[in-house]
Short mmCIF file of N, CA and C in Angstrom, two decimals:
data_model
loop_
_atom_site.label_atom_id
_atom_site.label_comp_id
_atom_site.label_asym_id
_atom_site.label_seq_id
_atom_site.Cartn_x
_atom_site.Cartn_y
_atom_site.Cartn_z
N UNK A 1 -56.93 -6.07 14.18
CA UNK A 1 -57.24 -4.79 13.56
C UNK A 1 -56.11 -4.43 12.62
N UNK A 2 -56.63 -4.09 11.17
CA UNK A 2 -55.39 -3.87 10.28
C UNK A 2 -54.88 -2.26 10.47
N UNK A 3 -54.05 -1.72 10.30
CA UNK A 3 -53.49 -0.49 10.06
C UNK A 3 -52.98 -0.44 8.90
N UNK A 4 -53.01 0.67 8.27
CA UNK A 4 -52.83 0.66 6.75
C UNK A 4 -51.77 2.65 6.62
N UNK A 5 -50.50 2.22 5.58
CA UNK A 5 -50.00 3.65 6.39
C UNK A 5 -49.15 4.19 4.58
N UNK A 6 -49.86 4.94 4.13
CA UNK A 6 -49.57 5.39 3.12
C UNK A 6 -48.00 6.34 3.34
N UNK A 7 -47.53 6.15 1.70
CA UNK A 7 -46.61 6.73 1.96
C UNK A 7 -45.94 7.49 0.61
N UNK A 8 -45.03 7.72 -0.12
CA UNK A 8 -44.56 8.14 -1.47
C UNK A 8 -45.07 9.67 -2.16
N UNK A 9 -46.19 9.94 -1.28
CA UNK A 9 -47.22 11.07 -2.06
C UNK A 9 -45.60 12.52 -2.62
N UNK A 10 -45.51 13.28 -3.00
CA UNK A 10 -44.72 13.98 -3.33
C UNK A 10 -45.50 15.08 -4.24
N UNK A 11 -44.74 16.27 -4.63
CA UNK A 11 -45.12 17.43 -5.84
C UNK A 11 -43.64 17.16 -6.74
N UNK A 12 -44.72 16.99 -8.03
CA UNK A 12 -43.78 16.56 -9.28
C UNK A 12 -44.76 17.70 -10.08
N UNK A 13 -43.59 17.72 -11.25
CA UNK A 13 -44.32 18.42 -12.46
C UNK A 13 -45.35 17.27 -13.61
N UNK A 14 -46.03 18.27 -13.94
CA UNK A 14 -47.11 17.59 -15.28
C UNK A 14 -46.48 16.47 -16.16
N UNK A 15 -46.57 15.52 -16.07
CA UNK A 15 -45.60 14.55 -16.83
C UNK A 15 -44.67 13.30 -16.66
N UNK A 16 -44.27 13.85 -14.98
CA UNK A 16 -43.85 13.38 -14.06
C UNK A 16 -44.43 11.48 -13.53
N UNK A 17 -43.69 10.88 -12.89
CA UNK A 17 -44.09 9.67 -12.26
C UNK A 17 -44.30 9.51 -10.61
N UNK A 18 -44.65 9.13 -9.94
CA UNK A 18 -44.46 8.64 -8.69
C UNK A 18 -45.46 7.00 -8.14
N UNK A 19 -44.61 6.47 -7.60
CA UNK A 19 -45.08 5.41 -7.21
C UNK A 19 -45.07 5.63 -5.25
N UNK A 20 -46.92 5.42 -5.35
CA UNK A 20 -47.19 5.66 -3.69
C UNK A 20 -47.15 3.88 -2.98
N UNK A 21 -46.80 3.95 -2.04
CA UNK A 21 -47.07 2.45 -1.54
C UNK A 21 -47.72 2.52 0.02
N UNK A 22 -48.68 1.76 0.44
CA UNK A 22 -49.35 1.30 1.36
C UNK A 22 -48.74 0.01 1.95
N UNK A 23 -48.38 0.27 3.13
CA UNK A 23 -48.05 -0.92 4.43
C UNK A 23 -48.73 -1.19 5.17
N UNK A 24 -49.57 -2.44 5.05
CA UNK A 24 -50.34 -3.15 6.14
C UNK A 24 -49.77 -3.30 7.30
N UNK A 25 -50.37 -3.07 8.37
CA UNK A 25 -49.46 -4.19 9.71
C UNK A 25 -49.82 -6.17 9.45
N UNK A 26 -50.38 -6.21 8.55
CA UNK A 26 -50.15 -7.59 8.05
C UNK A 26 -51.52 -8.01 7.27
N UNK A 27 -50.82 -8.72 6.21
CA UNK A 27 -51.63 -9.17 5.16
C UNK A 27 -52.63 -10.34 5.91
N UNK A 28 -53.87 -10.12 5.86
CA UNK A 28 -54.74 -11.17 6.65
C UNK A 28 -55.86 -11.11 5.62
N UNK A 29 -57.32 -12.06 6.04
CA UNK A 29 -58.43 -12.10 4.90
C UNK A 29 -59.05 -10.62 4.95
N UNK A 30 -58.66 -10.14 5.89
CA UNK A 30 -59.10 -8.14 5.87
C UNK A 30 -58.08 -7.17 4.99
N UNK A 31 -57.60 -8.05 4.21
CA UNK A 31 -56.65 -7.33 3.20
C UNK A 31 -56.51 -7.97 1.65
N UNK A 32 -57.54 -8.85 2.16
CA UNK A 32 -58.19 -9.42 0.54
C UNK A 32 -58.11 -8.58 -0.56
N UNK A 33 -59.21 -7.47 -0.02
CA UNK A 33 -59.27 -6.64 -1.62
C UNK A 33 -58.79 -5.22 -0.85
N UNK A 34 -57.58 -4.86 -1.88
CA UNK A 34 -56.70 -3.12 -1.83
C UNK A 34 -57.73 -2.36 -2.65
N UNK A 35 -57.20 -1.12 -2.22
CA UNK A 35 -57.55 -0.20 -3.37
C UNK A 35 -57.65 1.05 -3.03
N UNK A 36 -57.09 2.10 -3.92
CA UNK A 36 -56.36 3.29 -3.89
C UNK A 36 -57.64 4.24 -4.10
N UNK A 37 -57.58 5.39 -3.02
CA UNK A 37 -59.16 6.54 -3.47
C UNK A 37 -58.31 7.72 -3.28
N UNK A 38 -58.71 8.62 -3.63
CA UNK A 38 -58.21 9.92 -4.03
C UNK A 38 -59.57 11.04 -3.76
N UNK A 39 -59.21 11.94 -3.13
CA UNK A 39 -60.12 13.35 -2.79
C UNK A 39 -58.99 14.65 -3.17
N UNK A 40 -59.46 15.38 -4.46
CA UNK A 40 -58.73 16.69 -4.90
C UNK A 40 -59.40 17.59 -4.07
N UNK A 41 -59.18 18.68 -4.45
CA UNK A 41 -59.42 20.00 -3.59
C UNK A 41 -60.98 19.96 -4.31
N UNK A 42 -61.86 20.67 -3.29
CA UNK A 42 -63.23 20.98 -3.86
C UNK A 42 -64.08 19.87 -4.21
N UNK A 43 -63.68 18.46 -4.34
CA UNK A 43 -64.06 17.62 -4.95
C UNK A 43 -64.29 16.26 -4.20
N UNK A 44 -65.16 15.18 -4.74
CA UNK A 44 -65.45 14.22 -3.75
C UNK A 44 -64.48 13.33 -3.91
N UNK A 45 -64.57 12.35 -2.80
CA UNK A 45 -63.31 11.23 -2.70
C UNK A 45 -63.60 9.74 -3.93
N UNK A 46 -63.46 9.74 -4.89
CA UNK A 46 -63.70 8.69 -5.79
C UNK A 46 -62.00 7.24 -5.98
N UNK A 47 -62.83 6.42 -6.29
CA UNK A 47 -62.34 5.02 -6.43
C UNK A 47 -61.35 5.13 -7.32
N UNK A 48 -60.02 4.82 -7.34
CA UNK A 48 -58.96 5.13 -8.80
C UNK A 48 -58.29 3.96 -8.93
N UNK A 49 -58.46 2.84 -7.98
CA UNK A 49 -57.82 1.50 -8.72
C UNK A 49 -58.24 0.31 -7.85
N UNK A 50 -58.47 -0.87 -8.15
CA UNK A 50 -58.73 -1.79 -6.93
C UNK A 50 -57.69 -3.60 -7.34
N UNK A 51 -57.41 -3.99 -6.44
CA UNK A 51 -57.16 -5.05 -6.80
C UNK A 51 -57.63 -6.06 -5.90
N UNK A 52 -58.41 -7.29 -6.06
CA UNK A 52 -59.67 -8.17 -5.67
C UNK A 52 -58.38 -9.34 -5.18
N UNK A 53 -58.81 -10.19 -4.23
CA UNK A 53 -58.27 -11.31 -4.08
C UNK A 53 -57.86 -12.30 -5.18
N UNK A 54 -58.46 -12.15 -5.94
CA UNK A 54 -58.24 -12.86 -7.06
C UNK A 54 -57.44 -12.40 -8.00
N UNK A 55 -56.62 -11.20 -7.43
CA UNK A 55 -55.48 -10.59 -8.31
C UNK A 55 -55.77 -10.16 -9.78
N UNK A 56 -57.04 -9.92 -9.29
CA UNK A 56 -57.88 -8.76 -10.93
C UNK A 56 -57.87 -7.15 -10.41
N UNK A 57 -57.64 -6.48 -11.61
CA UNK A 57 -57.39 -5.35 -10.68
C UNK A 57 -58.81 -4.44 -11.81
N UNK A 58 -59.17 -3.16 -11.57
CA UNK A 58 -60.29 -2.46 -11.96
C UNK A 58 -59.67 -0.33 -11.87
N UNK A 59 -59.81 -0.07 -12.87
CA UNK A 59 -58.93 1.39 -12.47
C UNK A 59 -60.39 2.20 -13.31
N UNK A 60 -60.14 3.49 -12.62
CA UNK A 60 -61.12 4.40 -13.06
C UNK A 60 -60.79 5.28 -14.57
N UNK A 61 -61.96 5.08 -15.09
CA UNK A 61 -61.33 5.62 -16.57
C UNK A 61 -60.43 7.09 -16.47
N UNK A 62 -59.95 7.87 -15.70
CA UNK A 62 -59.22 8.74 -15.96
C UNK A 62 -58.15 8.80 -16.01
N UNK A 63 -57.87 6.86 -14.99
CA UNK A 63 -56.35 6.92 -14.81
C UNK A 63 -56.06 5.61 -15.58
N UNK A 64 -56.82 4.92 -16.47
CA UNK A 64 -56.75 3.73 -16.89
C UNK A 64 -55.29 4.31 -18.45
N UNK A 65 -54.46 3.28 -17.75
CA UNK A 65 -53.52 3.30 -18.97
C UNK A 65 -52.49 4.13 -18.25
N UNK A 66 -52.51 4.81 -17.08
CA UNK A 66 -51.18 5.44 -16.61
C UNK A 66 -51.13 4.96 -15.07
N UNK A 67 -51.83 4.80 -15.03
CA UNK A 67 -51.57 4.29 -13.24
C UNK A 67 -51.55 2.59 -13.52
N UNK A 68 -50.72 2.45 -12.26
CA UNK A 68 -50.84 0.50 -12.07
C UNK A 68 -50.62 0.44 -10.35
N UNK A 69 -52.20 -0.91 -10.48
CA UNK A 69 -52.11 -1.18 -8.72
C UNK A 69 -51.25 -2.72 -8.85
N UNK A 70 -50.73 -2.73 -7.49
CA UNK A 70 -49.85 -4.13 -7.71
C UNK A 70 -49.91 -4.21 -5.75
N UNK A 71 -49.80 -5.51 -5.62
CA UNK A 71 -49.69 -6.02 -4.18
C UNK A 71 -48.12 -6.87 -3.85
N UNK A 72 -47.97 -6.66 -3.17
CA UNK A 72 -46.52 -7.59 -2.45
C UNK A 72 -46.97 -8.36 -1.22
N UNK A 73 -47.20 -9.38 -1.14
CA UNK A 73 -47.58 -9.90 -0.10
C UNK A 73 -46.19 -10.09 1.14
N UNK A 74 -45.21 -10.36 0.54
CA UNK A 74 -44.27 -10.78 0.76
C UNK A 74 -43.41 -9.43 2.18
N UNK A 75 -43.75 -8.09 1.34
CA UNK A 75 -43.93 -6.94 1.91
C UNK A 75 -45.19 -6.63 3.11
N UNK A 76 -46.24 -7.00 2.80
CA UNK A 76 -47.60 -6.66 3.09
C UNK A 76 -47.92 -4.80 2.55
N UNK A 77 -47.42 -5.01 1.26
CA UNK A 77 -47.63 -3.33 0.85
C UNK A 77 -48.31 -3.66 -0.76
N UNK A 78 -49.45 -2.62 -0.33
CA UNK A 78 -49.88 -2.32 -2.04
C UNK A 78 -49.07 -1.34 -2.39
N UNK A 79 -49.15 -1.03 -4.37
CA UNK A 79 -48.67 -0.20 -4.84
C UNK A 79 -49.79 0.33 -5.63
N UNK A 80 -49.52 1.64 -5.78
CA UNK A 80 -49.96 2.86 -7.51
C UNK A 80 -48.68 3.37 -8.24
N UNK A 81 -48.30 2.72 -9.00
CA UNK A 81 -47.74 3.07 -9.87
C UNK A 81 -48.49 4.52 -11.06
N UNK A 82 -48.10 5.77 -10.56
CA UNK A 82 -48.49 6.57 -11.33
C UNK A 82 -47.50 7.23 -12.66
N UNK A 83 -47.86 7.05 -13.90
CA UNK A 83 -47.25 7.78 -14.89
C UNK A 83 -48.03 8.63 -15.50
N UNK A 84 -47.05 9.36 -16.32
CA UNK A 84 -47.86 10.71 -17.28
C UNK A 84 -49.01 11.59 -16.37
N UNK A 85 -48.46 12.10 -14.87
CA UNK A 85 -49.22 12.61 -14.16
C UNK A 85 -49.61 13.94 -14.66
N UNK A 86 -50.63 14.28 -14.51
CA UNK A 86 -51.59 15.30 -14.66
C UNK A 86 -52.30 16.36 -13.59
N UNK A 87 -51.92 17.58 -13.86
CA UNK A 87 -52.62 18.75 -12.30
C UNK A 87 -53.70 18.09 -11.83
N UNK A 88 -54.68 17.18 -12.90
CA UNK A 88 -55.82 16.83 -12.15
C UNK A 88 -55.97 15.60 -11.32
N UNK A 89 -54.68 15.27 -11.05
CA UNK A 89 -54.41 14.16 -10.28
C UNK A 89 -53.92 14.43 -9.17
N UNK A 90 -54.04 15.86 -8.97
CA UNK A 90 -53.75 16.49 -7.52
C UNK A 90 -54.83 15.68 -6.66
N UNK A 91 -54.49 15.18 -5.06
CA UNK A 91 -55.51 14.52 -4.34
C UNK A 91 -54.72 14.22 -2.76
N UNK A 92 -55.47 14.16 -2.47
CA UNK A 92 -55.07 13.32 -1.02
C UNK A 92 -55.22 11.66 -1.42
N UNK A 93 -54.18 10.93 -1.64
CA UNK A 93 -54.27 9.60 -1.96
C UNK A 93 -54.26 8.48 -0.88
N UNK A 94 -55.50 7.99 -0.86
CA UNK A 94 -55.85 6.89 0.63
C UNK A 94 -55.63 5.39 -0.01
N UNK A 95 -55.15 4.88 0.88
CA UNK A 95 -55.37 3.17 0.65
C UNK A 95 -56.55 2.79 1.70
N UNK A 96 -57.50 1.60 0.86
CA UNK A 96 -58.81 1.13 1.50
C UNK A 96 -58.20 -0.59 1.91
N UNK A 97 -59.08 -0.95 2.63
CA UNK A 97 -59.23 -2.53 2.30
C UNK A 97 -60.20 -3.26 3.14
N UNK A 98 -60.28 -4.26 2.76
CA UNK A 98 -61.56 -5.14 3.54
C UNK A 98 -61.54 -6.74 2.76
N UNK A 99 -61.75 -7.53 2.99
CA UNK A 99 -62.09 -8.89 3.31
C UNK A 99 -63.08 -9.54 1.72
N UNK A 100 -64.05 -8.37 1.29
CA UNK A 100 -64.92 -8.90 0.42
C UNK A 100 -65.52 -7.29 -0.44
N UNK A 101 -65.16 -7.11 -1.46
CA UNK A 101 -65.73 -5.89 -1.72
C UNK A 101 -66.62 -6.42 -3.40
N UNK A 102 -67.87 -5.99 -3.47
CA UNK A 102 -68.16 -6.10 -4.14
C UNK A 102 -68.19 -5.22 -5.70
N UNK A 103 -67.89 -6.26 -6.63
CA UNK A 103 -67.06 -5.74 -7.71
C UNK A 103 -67.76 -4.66 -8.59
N UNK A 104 -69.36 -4.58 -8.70
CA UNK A 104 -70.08 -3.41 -8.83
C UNK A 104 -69.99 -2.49 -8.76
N UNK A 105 -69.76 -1.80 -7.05
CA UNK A 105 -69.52 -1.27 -6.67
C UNK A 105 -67.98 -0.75 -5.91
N UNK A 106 -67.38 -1.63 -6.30
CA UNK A 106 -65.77 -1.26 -5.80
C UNK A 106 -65.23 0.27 -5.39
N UNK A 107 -66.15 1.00 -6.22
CA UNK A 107 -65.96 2.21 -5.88
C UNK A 107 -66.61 3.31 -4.37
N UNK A 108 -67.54 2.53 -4.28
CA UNK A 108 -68.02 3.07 -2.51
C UNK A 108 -67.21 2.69 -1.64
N UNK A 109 -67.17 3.76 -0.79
CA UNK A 109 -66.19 3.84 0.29
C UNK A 109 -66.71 3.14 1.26
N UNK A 110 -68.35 2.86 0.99
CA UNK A 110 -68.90 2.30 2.31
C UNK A 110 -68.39 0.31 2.26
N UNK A 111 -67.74 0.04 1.08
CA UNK A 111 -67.52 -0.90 0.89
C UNK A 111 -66.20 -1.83 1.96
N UNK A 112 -65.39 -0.50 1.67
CA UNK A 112 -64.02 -0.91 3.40
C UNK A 112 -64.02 0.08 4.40
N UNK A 113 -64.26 -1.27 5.70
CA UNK A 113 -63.67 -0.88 6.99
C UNK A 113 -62.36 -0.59 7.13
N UNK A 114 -61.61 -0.47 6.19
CA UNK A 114 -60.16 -0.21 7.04
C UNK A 114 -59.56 1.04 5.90
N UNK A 115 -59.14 2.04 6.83
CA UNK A 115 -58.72 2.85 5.81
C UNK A 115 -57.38 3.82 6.23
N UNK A 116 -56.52 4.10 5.54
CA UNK A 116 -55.39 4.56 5.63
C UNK A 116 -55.55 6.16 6.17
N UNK A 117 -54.14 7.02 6.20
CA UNK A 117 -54.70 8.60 6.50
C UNK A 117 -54.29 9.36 5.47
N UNK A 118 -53.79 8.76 4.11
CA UNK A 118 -53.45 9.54 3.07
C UNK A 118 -51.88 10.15 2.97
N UNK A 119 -51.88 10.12 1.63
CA UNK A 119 -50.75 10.69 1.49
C UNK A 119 -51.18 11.87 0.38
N UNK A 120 -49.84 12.87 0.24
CA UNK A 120 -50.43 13.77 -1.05
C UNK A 120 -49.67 14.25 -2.39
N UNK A 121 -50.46 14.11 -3.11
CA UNK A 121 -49.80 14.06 -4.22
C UNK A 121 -50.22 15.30 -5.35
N UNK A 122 -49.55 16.34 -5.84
CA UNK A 122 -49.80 17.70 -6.13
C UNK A 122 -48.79 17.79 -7.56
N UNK A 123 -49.41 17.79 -8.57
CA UNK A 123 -49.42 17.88 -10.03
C UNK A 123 -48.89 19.38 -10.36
N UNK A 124 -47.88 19.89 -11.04
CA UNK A 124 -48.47 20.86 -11.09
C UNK A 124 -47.84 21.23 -12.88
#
């Protein structure tokens, strides 16, 4: 059973950077494909970056061009590299993962069994 344990979330100003990172209790084929989801206040939990076994990664157009996902195996930790943060990037930030996610849909949650408890991250 993987455990997945977010961490970095912080309150920065509009403009600001932070890089969140996720620690597996160990990189196995249930940690194939990462990927970072986010739930703001009032709002549903949507898909904001993924990276596939095959070390292709997929980001949601709001954060495409300021965020970067990256894996360390070596660690067993994903990363989000967030820049040029924005109030609307206020969220509870979760790490997902699972074994096989299909690339269509990368963005359903129903896609991974294993999921982190968030960290938070507040724009302002």
């Amino acid at each position: 059973h993987v455990q997945l344990v977010e961490s970095g979330g912080a309150s920065v100003q509009a403009g600001g950077s932070l890089r969140l990172a996720c620690k597996a209790s160990l990189f196995t084929y249930a940690t194939k494909c990462m990927a970072w989801f986010r739930q703001g206040p009032g709002k549903e939990r949507e898909g904001v970056a993924i990276i596939f076994g095959d070390g292709s990664t997929r980001y949601a157009d709001s954060v495409k061009g300021r965020f970067t996902i990256t894996k360390d195996p070596a660690e067993n930790t994903l990363y989000l590299q967030m820049n040029s943060l924005k109030p609307e990037d206020t969220a509870m930030y979760t790490c997902a993962a699972d074994e096989l996610v299909r690339p269509p849909i990368w963005t359903a949650p129903t896609e991974y069994r294993y999921w982190g408890h968030g960290t938070q991250v507040t724009v302002s």
